[in-house]
mmCIF file of C-alpha atoms in Angstrom:
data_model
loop_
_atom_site.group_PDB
_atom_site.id
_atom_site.type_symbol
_atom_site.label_atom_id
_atom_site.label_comp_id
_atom_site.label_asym_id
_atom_site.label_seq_id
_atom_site.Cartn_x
_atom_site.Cartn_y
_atom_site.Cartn_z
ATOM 1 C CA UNK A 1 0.000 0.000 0.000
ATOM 2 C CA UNK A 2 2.914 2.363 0.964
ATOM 3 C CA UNK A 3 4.366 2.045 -2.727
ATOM 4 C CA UNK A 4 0.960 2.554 -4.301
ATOM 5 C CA UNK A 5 0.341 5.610 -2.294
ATOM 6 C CA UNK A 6 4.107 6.788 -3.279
ATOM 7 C CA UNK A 7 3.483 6.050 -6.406
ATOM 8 C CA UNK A 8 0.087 7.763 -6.915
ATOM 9 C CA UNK A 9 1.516 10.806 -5.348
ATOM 10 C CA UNK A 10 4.595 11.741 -8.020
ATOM 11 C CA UNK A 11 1.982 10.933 -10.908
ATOM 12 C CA UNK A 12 -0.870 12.824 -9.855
ATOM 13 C CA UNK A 13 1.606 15.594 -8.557
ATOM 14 C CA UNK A 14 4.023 15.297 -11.694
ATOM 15 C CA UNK A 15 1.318 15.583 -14.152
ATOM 16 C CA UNK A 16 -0.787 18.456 -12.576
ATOM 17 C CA UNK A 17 1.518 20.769 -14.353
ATOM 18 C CA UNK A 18 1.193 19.937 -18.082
ATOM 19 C CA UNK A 19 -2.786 20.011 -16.829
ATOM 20 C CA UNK A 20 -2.514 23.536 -16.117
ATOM 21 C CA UNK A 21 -0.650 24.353 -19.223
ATOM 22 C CA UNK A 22 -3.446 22.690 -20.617
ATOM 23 C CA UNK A 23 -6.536 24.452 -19.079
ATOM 24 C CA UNK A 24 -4.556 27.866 -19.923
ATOM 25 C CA UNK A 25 -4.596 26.644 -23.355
ATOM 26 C CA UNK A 26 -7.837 25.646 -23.734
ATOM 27 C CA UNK A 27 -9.782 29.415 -23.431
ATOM 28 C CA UNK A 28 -9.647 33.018 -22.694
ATOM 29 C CA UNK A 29 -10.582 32.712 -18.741
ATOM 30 C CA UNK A 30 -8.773 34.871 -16.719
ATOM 31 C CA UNK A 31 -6.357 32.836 -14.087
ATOM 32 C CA UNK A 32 -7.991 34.366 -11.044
ATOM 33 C CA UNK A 33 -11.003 32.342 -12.175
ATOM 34 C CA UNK A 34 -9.756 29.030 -13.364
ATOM 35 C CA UNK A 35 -7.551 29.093 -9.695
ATOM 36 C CA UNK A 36 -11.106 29.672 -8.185
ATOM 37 C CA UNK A 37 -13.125 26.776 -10.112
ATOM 38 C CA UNK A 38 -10.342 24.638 -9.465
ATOM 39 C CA UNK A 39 -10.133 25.046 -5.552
ATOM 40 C CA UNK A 40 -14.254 25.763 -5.394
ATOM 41 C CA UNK A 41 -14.610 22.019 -6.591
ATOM 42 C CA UNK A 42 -11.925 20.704 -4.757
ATOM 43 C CA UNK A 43 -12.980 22.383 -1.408
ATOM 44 C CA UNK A 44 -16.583 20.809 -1.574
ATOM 45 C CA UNK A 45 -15.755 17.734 -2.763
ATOM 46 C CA UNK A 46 -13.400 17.525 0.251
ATOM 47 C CA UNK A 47 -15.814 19.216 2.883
ATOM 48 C CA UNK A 48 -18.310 16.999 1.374
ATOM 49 C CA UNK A 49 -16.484 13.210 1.807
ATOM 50 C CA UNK A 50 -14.867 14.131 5.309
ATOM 51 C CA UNK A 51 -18.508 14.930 6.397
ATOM 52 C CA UNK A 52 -19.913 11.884 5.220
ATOM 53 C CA UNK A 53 -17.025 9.509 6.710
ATOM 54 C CA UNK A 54 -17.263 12.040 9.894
ATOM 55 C CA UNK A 55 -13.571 13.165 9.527
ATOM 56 C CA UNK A 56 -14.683 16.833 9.711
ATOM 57 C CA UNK A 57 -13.020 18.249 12.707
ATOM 58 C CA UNK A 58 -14.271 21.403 14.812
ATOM 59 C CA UNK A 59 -12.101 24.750 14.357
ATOM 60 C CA UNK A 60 -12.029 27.806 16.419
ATOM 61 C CA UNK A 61 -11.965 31.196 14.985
ATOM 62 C CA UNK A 62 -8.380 31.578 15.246
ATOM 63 C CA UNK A 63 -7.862 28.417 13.225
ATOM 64 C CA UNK A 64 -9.963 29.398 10.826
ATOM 65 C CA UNK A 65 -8.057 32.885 10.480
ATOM 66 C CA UNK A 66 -5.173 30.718 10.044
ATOM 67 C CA UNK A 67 -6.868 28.383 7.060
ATOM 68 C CA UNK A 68 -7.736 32.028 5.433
ATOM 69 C CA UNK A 69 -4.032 32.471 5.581
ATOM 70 C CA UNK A 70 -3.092 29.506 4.182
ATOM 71 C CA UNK A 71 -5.524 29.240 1.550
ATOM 72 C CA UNK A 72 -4.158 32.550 0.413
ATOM 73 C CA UNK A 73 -1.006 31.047 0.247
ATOM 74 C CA UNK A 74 -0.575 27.235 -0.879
ATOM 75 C CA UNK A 75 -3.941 27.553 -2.790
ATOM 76 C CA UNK A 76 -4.528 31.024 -4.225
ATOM 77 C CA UNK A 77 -1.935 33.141 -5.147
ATOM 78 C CA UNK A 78 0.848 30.879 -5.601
ATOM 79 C CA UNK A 79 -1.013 29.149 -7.998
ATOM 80 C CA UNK A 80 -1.750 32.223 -9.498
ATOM 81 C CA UNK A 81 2.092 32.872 -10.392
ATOM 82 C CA UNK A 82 1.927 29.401 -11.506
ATOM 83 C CA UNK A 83 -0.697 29.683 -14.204
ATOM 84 C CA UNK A 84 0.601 33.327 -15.519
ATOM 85 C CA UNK A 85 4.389 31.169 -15.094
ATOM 86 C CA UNK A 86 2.903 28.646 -17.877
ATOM 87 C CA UNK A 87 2.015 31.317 -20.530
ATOM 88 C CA UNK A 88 6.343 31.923 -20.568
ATOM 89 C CA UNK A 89 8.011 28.859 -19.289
ATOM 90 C CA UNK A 90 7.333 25.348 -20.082
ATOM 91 C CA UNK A 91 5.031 23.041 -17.244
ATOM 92 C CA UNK A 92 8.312 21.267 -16.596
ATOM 93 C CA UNK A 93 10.813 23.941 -15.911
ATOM 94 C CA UNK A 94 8.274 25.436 -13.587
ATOM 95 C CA UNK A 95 8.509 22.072 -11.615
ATOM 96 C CA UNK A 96 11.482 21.544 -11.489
ATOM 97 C CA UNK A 97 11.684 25.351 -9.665
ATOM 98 C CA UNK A 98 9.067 23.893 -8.054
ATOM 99 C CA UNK A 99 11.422 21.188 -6.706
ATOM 100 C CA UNK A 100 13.544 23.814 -4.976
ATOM 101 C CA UNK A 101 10.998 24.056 -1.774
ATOM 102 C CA UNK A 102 12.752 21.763 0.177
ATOM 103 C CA UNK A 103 15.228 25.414 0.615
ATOM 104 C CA UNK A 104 12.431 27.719 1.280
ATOM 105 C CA UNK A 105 10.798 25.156 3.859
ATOM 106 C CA UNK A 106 14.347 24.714 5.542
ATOM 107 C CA UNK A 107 14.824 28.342 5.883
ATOM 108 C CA UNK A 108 11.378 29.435 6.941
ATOM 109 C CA UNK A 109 11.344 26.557 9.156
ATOM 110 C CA UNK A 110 14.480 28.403 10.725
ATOM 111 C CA UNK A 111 12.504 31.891 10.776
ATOM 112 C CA UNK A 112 9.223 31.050 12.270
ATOM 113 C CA UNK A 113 10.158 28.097 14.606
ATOM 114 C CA UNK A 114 13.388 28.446 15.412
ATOM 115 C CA UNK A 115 14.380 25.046 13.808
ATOM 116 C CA UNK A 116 18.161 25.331 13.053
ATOM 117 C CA UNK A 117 18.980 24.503 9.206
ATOM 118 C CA UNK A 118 21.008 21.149 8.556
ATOM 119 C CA UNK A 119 24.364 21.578 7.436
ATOM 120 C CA UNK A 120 23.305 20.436 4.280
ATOM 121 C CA UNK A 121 21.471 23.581 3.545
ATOM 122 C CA UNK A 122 24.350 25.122 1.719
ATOM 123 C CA UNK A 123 26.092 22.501 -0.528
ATOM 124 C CA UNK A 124 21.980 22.089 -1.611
ATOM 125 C CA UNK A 125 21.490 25.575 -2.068
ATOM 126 C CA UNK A 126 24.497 25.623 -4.053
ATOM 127 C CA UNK A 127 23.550 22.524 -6.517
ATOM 128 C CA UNK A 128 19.703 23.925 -6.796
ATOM 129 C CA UNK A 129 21.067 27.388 -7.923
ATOM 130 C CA UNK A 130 23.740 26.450 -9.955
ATOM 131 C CA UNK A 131 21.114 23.872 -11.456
ATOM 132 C CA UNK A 132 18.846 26.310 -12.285
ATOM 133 C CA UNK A 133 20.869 28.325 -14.079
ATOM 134 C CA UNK A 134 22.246 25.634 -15.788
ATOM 135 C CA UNK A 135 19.177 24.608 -17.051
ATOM 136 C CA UNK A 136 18.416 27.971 -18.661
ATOM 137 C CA UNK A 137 21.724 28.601 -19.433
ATOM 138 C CA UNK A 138 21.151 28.945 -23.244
ATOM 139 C CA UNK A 139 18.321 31.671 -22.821
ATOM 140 C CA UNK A 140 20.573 33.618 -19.859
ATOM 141 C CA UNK A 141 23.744 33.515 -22.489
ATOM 142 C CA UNK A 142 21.356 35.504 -25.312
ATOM 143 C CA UNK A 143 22.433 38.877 -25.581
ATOM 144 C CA UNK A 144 19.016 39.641 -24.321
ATOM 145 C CA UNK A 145 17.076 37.375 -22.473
ATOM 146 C CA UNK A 146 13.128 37.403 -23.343
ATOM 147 C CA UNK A 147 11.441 39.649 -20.735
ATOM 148 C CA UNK A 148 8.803 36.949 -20.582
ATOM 149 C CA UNK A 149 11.008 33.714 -19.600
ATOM 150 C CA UNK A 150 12.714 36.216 -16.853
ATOM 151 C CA UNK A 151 8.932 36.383 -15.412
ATOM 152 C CA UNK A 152 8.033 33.031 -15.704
ATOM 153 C CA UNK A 153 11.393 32.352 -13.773
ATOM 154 C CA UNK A 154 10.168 34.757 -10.856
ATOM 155 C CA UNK A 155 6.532 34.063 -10.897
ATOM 156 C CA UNK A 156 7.789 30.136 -10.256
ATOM 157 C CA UNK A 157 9.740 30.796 -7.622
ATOM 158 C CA UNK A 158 7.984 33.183 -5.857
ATOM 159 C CA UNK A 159 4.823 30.699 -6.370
ATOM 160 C CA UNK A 160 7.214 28.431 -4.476
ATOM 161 C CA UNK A 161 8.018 30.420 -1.918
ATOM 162 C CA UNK A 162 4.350 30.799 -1.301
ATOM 163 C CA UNK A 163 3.418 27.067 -1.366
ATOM 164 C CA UNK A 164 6.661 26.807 1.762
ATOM 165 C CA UNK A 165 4.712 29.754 3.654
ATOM 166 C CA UNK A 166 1.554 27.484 3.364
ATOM 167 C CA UNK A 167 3.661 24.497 4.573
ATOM 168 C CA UNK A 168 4.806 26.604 7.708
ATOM 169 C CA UNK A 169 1.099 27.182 8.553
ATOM 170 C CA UNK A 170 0.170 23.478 7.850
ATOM 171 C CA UNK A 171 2.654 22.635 10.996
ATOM 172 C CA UNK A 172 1.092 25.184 12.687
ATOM 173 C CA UNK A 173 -2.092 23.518 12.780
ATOM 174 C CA UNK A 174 -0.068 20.035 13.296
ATOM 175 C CA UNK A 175 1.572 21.493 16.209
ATOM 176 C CA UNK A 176 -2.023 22.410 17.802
ATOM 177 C CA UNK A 177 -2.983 18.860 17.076
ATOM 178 C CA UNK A 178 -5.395 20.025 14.185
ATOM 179 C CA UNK A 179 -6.907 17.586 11.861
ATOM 180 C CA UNK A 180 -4.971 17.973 8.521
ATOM 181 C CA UNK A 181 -7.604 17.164 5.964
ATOM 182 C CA UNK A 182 -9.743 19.469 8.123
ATOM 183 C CA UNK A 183 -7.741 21.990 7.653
ATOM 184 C CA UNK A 184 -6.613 21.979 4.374
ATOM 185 C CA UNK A 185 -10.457 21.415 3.134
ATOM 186 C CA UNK A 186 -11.185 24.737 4.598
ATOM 187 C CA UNK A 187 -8.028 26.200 3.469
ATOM 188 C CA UNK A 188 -8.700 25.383 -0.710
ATOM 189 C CA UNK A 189 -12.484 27.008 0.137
ATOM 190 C CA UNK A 190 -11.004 30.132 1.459
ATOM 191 C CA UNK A 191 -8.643 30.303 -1.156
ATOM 192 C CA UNK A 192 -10.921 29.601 -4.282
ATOM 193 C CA UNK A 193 -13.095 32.653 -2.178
ATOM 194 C CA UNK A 194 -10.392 34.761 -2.109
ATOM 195 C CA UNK A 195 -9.812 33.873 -5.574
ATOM 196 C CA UNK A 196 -13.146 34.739 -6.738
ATOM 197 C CA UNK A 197 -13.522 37.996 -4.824
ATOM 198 C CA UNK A 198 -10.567 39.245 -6.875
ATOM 199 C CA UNK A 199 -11.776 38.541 -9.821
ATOM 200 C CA UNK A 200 -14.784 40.279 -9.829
ATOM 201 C CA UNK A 201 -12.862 42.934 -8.201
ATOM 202 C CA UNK A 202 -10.784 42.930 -11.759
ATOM 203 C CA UNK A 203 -13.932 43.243 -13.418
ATOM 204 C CA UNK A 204 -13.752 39.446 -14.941
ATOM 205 C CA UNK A 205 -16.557 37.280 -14.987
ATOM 206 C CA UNK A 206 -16.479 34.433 -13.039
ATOM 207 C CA UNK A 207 -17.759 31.812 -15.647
ATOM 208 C CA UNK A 208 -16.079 28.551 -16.837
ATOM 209 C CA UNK A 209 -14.692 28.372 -20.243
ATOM 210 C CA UNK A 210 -17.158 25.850 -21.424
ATOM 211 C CA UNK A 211 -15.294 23.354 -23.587
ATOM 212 C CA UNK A 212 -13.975 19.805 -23.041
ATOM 213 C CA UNK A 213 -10.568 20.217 -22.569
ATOM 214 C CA UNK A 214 -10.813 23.271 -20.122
ATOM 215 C CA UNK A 215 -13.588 21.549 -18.117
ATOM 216 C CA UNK A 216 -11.426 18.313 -17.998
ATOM 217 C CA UNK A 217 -8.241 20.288 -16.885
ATOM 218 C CA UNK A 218 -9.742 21.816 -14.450
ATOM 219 C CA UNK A 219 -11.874 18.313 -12.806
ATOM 220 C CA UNK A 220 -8.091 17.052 -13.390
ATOM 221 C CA UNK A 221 -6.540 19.239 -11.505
ATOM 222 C CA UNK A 222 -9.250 19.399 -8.506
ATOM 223 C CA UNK A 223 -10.137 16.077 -8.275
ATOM 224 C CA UNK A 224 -6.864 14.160 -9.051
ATOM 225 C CA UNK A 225 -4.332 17.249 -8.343
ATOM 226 C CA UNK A 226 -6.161 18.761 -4.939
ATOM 227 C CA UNK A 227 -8.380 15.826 -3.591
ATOM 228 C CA UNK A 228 -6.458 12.696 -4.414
ATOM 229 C CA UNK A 229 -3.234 14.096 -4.731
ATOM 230 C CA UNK A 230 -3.704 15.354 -1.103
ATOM 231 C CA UNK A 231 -5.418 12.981 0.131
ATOM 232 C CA UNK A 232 -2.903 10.565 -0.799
ATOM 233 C CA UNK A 233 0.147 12.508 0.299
ATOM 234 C CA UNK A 234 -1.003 12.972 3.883
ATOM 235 C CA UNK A 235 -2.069 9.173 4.063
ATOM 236 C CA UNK A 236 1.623 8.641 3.129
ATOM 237 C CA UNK A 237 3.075 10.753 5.918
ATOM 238 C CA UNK A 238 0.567 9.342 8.505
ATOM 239 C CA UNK A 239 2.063 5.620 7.037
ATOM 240 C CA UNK A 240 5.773 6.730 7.227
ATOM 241 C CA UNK A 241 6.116 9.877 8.235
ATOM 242 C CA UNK A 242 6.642 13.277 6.917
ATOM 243 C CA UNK A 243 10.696 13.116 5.843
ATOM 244 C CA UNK A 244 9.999 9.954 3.996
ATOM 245 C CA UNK A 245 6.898 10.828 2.015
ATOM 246 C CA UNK A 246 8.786 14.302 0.960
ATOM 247 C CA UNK A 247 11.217 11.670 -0.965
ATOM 248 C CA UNK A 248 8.206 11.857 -4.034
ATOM 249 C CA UNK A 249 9.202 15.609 -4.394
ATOM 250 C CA UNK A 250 12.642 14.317 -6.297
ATOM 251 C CA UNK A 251 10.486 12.270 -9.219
ATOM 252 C CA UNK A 252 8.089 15.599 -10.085
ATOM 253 C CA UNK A 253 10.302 16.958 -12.303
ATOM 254 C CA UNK A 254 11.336 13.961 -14.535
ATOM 255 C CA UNK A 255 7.289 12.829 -14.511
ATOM 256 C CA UNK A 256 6.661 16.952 -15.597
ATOM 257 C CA UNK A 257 9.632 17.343 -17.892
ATOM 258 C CA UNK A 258 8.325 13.899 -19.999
ATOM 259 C CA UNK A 259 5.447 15.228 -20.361
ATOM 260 C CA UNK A 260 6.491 18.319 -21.465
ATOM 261 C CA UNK A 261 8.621 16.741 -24.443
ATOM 262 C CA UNK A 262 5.742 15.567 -25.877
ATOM 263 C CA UNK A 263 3.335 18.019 -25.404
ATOM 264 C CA UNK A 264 4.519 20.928 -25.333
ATOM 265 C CA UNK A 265 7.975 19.999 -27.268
ATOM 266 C CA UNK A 266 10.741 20.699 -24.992
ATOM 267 C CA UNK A 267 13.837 20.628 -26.155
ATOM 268 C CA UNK A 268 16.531 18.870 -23.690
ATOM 269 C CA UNK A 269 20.412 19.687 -24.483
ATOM 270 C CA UNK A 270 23.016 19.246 -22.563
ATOM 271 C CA UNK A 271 22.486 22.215 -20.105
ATOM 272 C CA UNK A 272 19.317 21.216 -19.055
ATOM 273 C CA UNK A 273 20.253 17.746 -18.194
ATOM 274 C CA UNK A 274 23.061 18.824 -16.256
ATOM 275 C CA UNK A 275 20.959 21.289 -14.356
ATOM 276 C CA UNK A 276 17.931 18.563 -13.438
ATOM 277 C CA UNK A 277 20.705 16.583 -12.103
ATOM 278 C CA UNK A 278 22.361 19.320 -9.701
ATOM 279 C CA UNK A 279 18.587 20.414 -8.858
ATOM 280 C CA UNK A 280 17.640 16.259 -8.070
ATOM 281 C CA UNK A 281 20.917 16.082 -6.121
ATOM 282 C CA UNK A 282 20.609 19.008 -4.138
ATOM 283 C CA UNK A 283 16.865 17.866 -2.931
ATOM 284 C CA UNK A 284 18.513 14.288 -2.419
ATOM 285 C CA UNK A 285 21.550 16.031 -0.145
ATOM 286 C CA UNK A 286 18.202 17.917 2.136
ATOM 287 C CA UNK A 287 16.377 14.454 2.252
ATOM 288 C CA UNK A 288 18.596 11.514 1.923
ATOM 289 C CA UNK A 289 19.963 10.640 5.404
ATOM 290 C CA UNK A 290 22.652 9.173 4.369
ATOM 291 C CA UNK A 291 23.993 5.721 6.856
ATOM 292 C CA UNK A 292 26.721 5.903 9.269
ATOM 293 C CA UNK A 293 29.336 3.752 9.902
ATOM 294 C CA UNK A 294 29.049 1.248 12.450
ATOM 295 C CA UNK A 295 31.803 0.794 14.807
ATOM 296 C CA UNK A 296 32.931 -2.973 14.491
ATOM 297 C CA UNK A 297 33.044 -4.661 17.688
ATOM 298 C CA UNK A 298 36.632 -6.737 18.331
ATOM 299 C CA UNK A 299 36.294 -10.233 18.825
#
């Protein structure tokens, strides 16, 4: 069960990408609402199941100021920079930036609970930068670099950095002993809200593109992405715990960056293959704990 749940994880989670390049591809909606439909559906589908299995666990305000915050984070606006991301970068670069959270949850782990940073922080940091610009070496060398692949570059990582703020919260809630699906139900409804009061803020209308492959992208990325995907992650951490179940993080980007060869016709050279590696092995120096050496007793 362990390696089915693993398994389901990196393929729902390495596939959501080329989904949302997809959906983006499909119409003319604005992001602000195809973030909202996605997380609208996904939020009552979950609210819906844990209330029929009786999972749904009672909040107090203050934990439900703290699901606003987090919806806002790991499932609003950091998807946001996503989608716009997909428009100038292919699906798969953006995971493989993607990949890089294991740094921003190790430092803001070290801001907000005072959790030291391994020693391996910096020979990772090192091998995830130096990856990344490796892999868009070719565009950084032009004379002048496309404004838009600069953007998609920023709105991935800061879309990253806003997932790892969502993280923090998520073990703030784990801390108090909250119910995790709980939470993060609430969390996705707050965010599609928050999503949806922007919008028509922004003057956009806040119906669906009505074709197939929009409509399927988006139950794709909702049901599969946000409801499976989720569920099956935290299932996975309650089986073998947290620093095990992060492991699947390392296989997103080769899942993402297949898919993006054929659909959206990638290119790989050299550079980019020498930058997933240093990106993979800095996540692997974060995760992997490595074995020690046993002393050997005498006889």
């Amino acid at each position: 069960m362990n390696i089915v749940l693993y398994l389901a994880v990196v393929l729902i989670w390495g596939t959501t990408w080329i989904a949302i390049f997809l959906q983006q591809e499909a119409g003319s909606t604005p992001v602000l609402v195809a973030v909202f439909w996605r997380f609208l559906l996904a939020s009552v589908l979950m609210l819906v199941i844990l209330k029929v299995i009786k999972r749904l666990r009672p909040l107090d305000k203050q934990d439900h100021l703290f699901c606003l915050l987090q919806g806002c984070c790991v499932f609003g606006f950091n998807f946001v920079c996503f989608y716009h991301a997909a428009a100038w970068i292919s699906s798969g670069l953006e995971s493989v930036i993607f990949s890089m959270a294991v740094l921003y949850n190790a430092l803001n782990s070290w801001i907000f609970f005072r959790q030291r940073p391994s020693f391996r922080l910096l020979p990772a940091a090192i091998l995830g930068l130096g990856g990344i610009v490796a892999l868009f070496w070719n565009d950084i060398q032009a004379a002048h670099p496309a404004p838009q692949l600069l953007w998609g570059i920023g709105l991935s990582a800061l879309g990253t950095l806003g997932f790892s703020l969502g993280n923090m919260i998520s073990t703030r809630h784990q801390r108090r002993q909250r119910d995790v699906l709980t939470t993060n139900s609430y969390a996705m409804l707050y965010g599609a809200i928050m999503m949806a009061m922007l919008a028509l803020l922004n003057g956009d209308s806040l119906a669906p593109a009505l074709n197939l492959q929009w409509m399927g992208a988006m139950s794709y990325l909702a049901i599969f992405g946000s409801v499976l995907g989720f569920g099956a992650y935290f299932t996975l951490v309650g089986r073998i715990g947290a620093s095990q179940a992060a492991y699947s993080t390392l296989l997103f980007p080769l899942v993402a960056l297949t898919l993006s060869t054929f659909y959206e016709g990638y290119q790989w050279h050299s550079n980019a293959i020498i930058g997933l590696v240093m990106i993979l092995a800095g996540n692997m120096v974060m995760f992997v704990r490595w074995p020690t050496a046993r002393k050997l007793r005498l006889a």
